[in-house]
Structures are given as structure tokens and as C-alpha cells.
Amino acid sequence: MVGTSDLQKGYVQVYTGNGKGKTTAALGLAFRAMGRGLKTYIGQFMKGQKYSELQSAQMCKPYITIEQYGKDTLIHVQNPPLEEDVKMAREGLEKAKKAMNSGEYDLIVFDEINTAHFFHLITIEEMLEIINSKPERVEVIFTGRYAPQEIVDAADLVTEMLEIKHYYTKDVPARAGIER
């Protein structure tokens, strides 16, 4: 049985843009959903580093599950991408699609899938197939910079994060618990 709430219709949301907060917005949605008994699966493409949300998700079991499909180093995807990067993304895509169709989760977050598409790890056809085949009561969220226009057009809600000012420009490193 899916969650304990009455989510009658799931929509497709996209969080994109060059500003900070796309993954954070998706995590906030997962946290809000948990408050209503909904379960969220988050598949993180191109991520393998130990971000703080991994520990947070452990505290939120069984409501939030996160799996990573990437290397544990900073991402420097090449064009064309390395076969290892493609393999990790493809395996992750299959896991996330399986979670989407399992009946166990109410929300499925395809974290950084837009960026994975930009770097030729995931095709636009695969992304559209996710949207077109999602179960009626499952909410799907795509995050990452460079959302393709076809995905923007197919989505029900699109938010673009716009960077106005960021302390990275002052060489402030990513901080534990805030950016990672």
C-alpha cells in the first residue's frame, strides 16, 4: 500500500536553474510528505559523496530512502562521458524506475537527472518515458541544472532557482550541514 495519506493524483515537478536549492527543495518536499505518512525515494544521479542528507534520511526511515548513483569524488563528466559514469547512471535509472513502480513510494525524486541528461548519461526519451509511465498516484520530481525544454513542457510545476548572489564567489567552501 502506498503511504497512509490520500494522495489521489501525483504530478511532475521540476526544480532547475543555476541557483542553490534544487536538491534542498526536493528534500524539503520529502520531509513535508513524511509528516503526512507519505514515503519518498530519492535517487541521486552523479552523486556518491557523503552528503548530510544521507544521515538525515537514516533518521527518517522508513519514510525517506536515498540511493546514490555516482562516484565518491567531485564530478568531472567528460563529453563523451566515461563508460563507468554511463553505467552508474543507467543502473540508477533502473533502480529509480523500479522504486517508482513498486507501489511502496508516494514521491520519487530523480535528483540531478537534468544534469545527467546534460552530460549525456540519460536520454531525453528516457526522461519522457518516466513522466509518461509514472503511476497516477505517484509524484515525480526532477532536479538539476539544464532542464531540457521538453521536460519543462511535460511537467506540471517548474521552478527555476536563480542565483543572485553566492558566497562561493568569495571562496567560501561547501559547509557540512548547509551545502553538503
Tab-separated table of C-alpha atoms in Angstrom:
chain	number	residue	atom	x	y	z
A	1	MET	CA	0.000	0.000	0.000
A	2	VAL	CA	1.279	3.465	-0.884
A	3	GLY	CA	1.769	5.683	2.188
A	4	THR	CA	-1.051	6.401	4.599
A	5	SER	CA	-2.375	9.592	3.040
A	6	ASP	CA	-4.899	10.307	0.369
A	7	LEU	CA	-2.624	11.376	-2.498
A	8	GLN	CA	-5.160	10.921	-5.285
A	9	LYS	CA	-3.090	12.378	-8.110
A	10	GLY	CA	0.633	12.723	-8.454
A	11	TYR	CA	2.143	15.458	-10.575
A	12	VAL	CA	5.527	16.084	-12.188
A	13	GLN	CA	7.679	18.805	-10.641
A	14	VAL	CA	10.962	20.192	-11.964
A	15	TYR	CA	13.482	22.201	-9.925
A	16	THR	CA	16.142	23.660	-12.216
A	17	GLY	CA	18.360	26.708	-12.717
A	18	ASN	CA	21.814	27.868	-11.691
A	19	GLY	CA	20.867	28.909	-8.174
A	20	LYS	CA	21.367	26.925	-4.973
A	21	GLY	CA	18.439	24.961	-3.572
A	22	LYS	CA	17.172	22.408	-6.089
A	23	THR	CA	18.041	19.292	-4.095
A	24	THR	CA	17.221	21.129	-0.879
A	25	ALA	CA	13.716	21.904	-2.196
A	26	ALA	CA	13.186	18.237	-3.064
A	27	LEU	CA	14.399	17.183	0.389
A	28	GLY	CA	12.037	19.698	1.969
A	29	LEU	CA	9.171	18.219	-0.002
A	30	ALA	CA	10.159	14.733	1.199
A	31	PHE	CA	10.219	15.986	4.778
A	32	ARG	CA	6.791	17.589	4.398
A	33	ALA	CA	5.420	14.397	2.813
A	34	MET	CA	6.773	12.348	5.721
A	35	GLY	CA	4.633	14.470	8.041
A	36	ARG	CA	1.570	13.068	6.260
A	37	GLY	CA	2.744	9.474	6.230
A	38	LEU	CA	3.985	9.540	2.630
A	39	LYS	CA	7.125	7.687	1.622
A	40	THR	CA	9.799	9.165	-0.635
A	41	TYR	CA	12.520	7.506	-2.699
A	42	ILE	CA	15.385	9.764	-3.745
A	43	GLY	CA	17.756	8.550	-6.432
A	44	GLN	CA	20.796	10.806	-6.697
A	45	PHE	CA	22.459	10.783	-10.115
A	46	MET	CA	26.123	11.762	-10.393
A	47	LYS	CA	26.459	11.836	-6.597
A	48	GLY	CA	28.491	9.483	-4.456
A	49	GLN	CA	29.894	11.814	-1.841
A	50	LYS	CA	28.663	11.571	1.731
A	51	TYR	CA	26.238	14.482	1.930
A	52	SER	CA	24.469	15.222	5.222
A	53	GLU	CA	21.072	14.280	3.787
A	54	LEU	CA	22.218	10.641	3.823
A	55	GLN	CA	22.422	10.708	7.625
A	56	SER	CA	19.141	12.639	7.828
A	57	ALA	CA	17.394	10.014	5.707
A	58	GLN	CA	18.650	7.307	8.081
A	59	MET	CA	16.869	9.168	10.900
A	60	CYS	CA	13.683	9.364	8.822
A	61	LYS	CA	13.369	5.667	7.966
A	62	PRO	CA	11.129	4.191	6.663
A	63	TYR	CA	9.712	7.407	5.187
A	64	ILE	CA	12.725	8.664	3.223
A	65	THR	CA	15.124	6.434	1.295
A	66	ILE	CA	18.152	7.785	-0.602
A	67	GLU	CA	20.390	5.884	-3.000
A	68	GLN	CA	23.324	7.376	-4.879
A	69	TYR	CA	24.376	6.563	-8.421
A	70	GLY	CA	27.750	8.189	-8.784
A	71	LYS	CA	31.394	8.301	-7.807
A	72	ASP	CA	32.525	9.496	-4.389
A	73	THR	CA	34.646	12.225	-5.945
A	74	LEU	CA	33.787	15.587	-7.450
A	75	ILE	CA	32.055	15.162	-10.787
A	76	HIS	CA	34.084	15.949	-13.868
A	77	VAL	CA	31.983	14.342	-16.559
A	78	GLN	CA	33.607	14.270	-19.952
A	79	ASN	CA	31.941	14.600	-23.322
A	80	PRO	CA	31.532	11.906	-24.377
A	81	PRO	CA	31.163	10.548	-20.837
A	82	LEU	CA	33.232	7.704	-19.456
A	83	GLU	CA	31.591	4.301	-19.706
A	84	GLU	CA	31.722	3.953	-15.900
A	85	ASP	CA	29.653	7.143	-15.472
A	86	VAL	CA	27.107	5.967	-18.045
A	87	LYS	CA	26.866	2.552	-16.364
A	88	MET	CA	26.250	4.068	-12.920
A	89	ALA	CA	23.582	6.408	-14.299
A	90	ARG	CA	21.837	3.605	-16.206
A	91	GLU	CA	21.810	1.291	-13.195
A	92	GLY	CA	20.476	4.148	-11.080
A	93	LEU	CA	17.774	4.921	-13.616
A	94	GLU	CA	16.564	1.320	-13.462
A	95	LYS	CA	16.543	1.352	-9.641
A	96	ALA	CA	14.585	4.616	-9.509
A	97	LYS	CA	12.069	3.404	-12.106
A	98	LYS	CA	11.634	0.179	-10.145
A	99	ALA	CA	11.003	2.214	-6.978
A	100	MET	CA	8.508	4.376	-8.893
A	101	ASN	CA	6.538	1.323	-9.977
A	102	SER	CA	6.892	-0.661	-6.737
A	103	GLY	CA	3.806	0.741	-5.013
A	104	GLU	CA	5.977	1.373	-1.952
A	105	TYR	CA	6.628	5.087	-2.514
A	106	ASP	CA	4.428	8.143	-2.991
A	107	LEU	CA	7.161	10.515	-4.172
A	108	ILE	CA	10.109	9.702	-6.387
A	109	VAL	CA	12.901	12.251	-6.670
A	110	PHE	CA	15.226	11.874	-9.651
A	111	ASP	CA	17.898	14.138	-8.150
A	112	GLU	CA	20.275	15.694	-10.705
A	113	ILE	CA	18.648	13.845	-13.617
A	114	ASN	CA	18.567	17.065	-15.649
A	115	THR	CA	22.324	17.419	-15.199
A	116	ALA	CA	22.824	13.736	-16.012
A	117	HIS	CA	20.950	14.352	-19.267
A	118	PHE	CA	23.102	17.427	-20.000
A	119	PHE	CA	26.214	15.253	-19.693
A	120	HIS	CA	24.727	12.547	-21.963
A	121	LEU	CA	24.246	9.957	-19.226
A	122	ILE	CA	20.432	9.836	-19.587
A	123	THR	CA	18.443	10.457	-22.776
A	124	ILE	CA	15.504	12.800	-23.180
A	125	GLU	CA	13.465	9.801	-24.331
A	126	GLU	CA	14.163	8.012	-21.038
A	127	MET	CA	13.136	11.086	-19.076
A	128	LEU	CA	9.902	11.461	-21.026
A	129	GLU	CA	9.195	7.749	-20.591
A	130	ILE	CA	9.411	8.214	-16.813
A	131	ILE	CA	6.852	11.016	-16.993
A	132	ASN	CA	4.545	9.130	-19.340
A	133	SER	CA	4.649	5.865	-17.400
A	134	LYS	CA	4.506	7.115	-13.825
A	135	PRO	CA	1.674	5.651	-11.754
A	136	GLU	CA	-1.274	8.029	-11.320
A	137	ARG	CA	-0.805	8.492	-7.556
A	138	VAL	CA	2.978	8.944	-7.597
A	139	GLU	CA	4.540	12.415	-7.520
A	140	VAL	CA	7.737	12.673	-9.592
A	141	ILE	CA	10.383	15.340	-9.067
A	142	PHE	CA	13.280	16.039	-11.447
A	143	THR	CA	16.099	18.234	-10.150
A	144	GLY	CA	19.264	19.656	-11.627
A	145	ARG	CA	20.510	22.438	-13.810
A	146	TYR	CA	19.823	22.468	-17.533
A	147	ALA	CA	16.292	21.033	-17.571
A	148	PRO	CA	15.539	20.284	-21.235
A	149	GLN	CA	12.665	22.256	-22.760
A	150	GLU	CA	10.797	19.002	-23.470
A	151	ILE	CA	10.797	18.222	-19.735
A	152	VAL	CA	9.736	21.753	-18.826
A	153	ASP	CA	6.849	21.416	-21.294
A	154	ALA	CA	5.807	17.986	-19.963
A	155	ALA	CA	5.960	18.957	-16.257
A	156	ASP	CA	3.068	20.251	-14.181
A	157	LEU	CA	5.200	22.542	-11.984
A	158	VAL	CA	8.560	24.083	-12.849
A	159	THR	CA	10.660	26.200	-10.506
A	160	GLU	CA	13.844	27.869	-11.667
A	161	MET	CA	16.387	28.691	-8.971
A	162	LEU	CA	18.105	31.930	-9.970
A	163	GLU	CA	21.461	32.783	-8.466
A	164	ILE	CA	21.552	36.419	-7.480
A	165	LYS	CA	24.497	36.299	-5.091
A	166	HIS	CA	26.524	33.428	-3.624
A	167	TYR	CA	29.373	33.333	-1.106
A	168	TYR	CA	31.203	30.782	-3.273
A	169	THR	CA	32.444	33.816	-5.201
A	170	LYS	CA	34.324	34.755	-2.002
A	171	ASP	CA	35.938	31.304	-1.904
A	172	VAL	CA	33.701	30.029	0.901
A	173	PRO	CA	33.924	26.211	0.712
A	174	ALA	CA	30.861	23.957	0.926
A	175	ARG	CA	29.914	23.682	4.592
A	176	ALA	CA	28.815	20.480	6.308
A	177	GLY	CA	25.122	20.617	7.111
A	178	ILE	CA	24.486	23.578	4.795
A	179	GLU	CA	25.779	22.764	1.280
A	180	ARG	CA	26.825	19.175	1.860
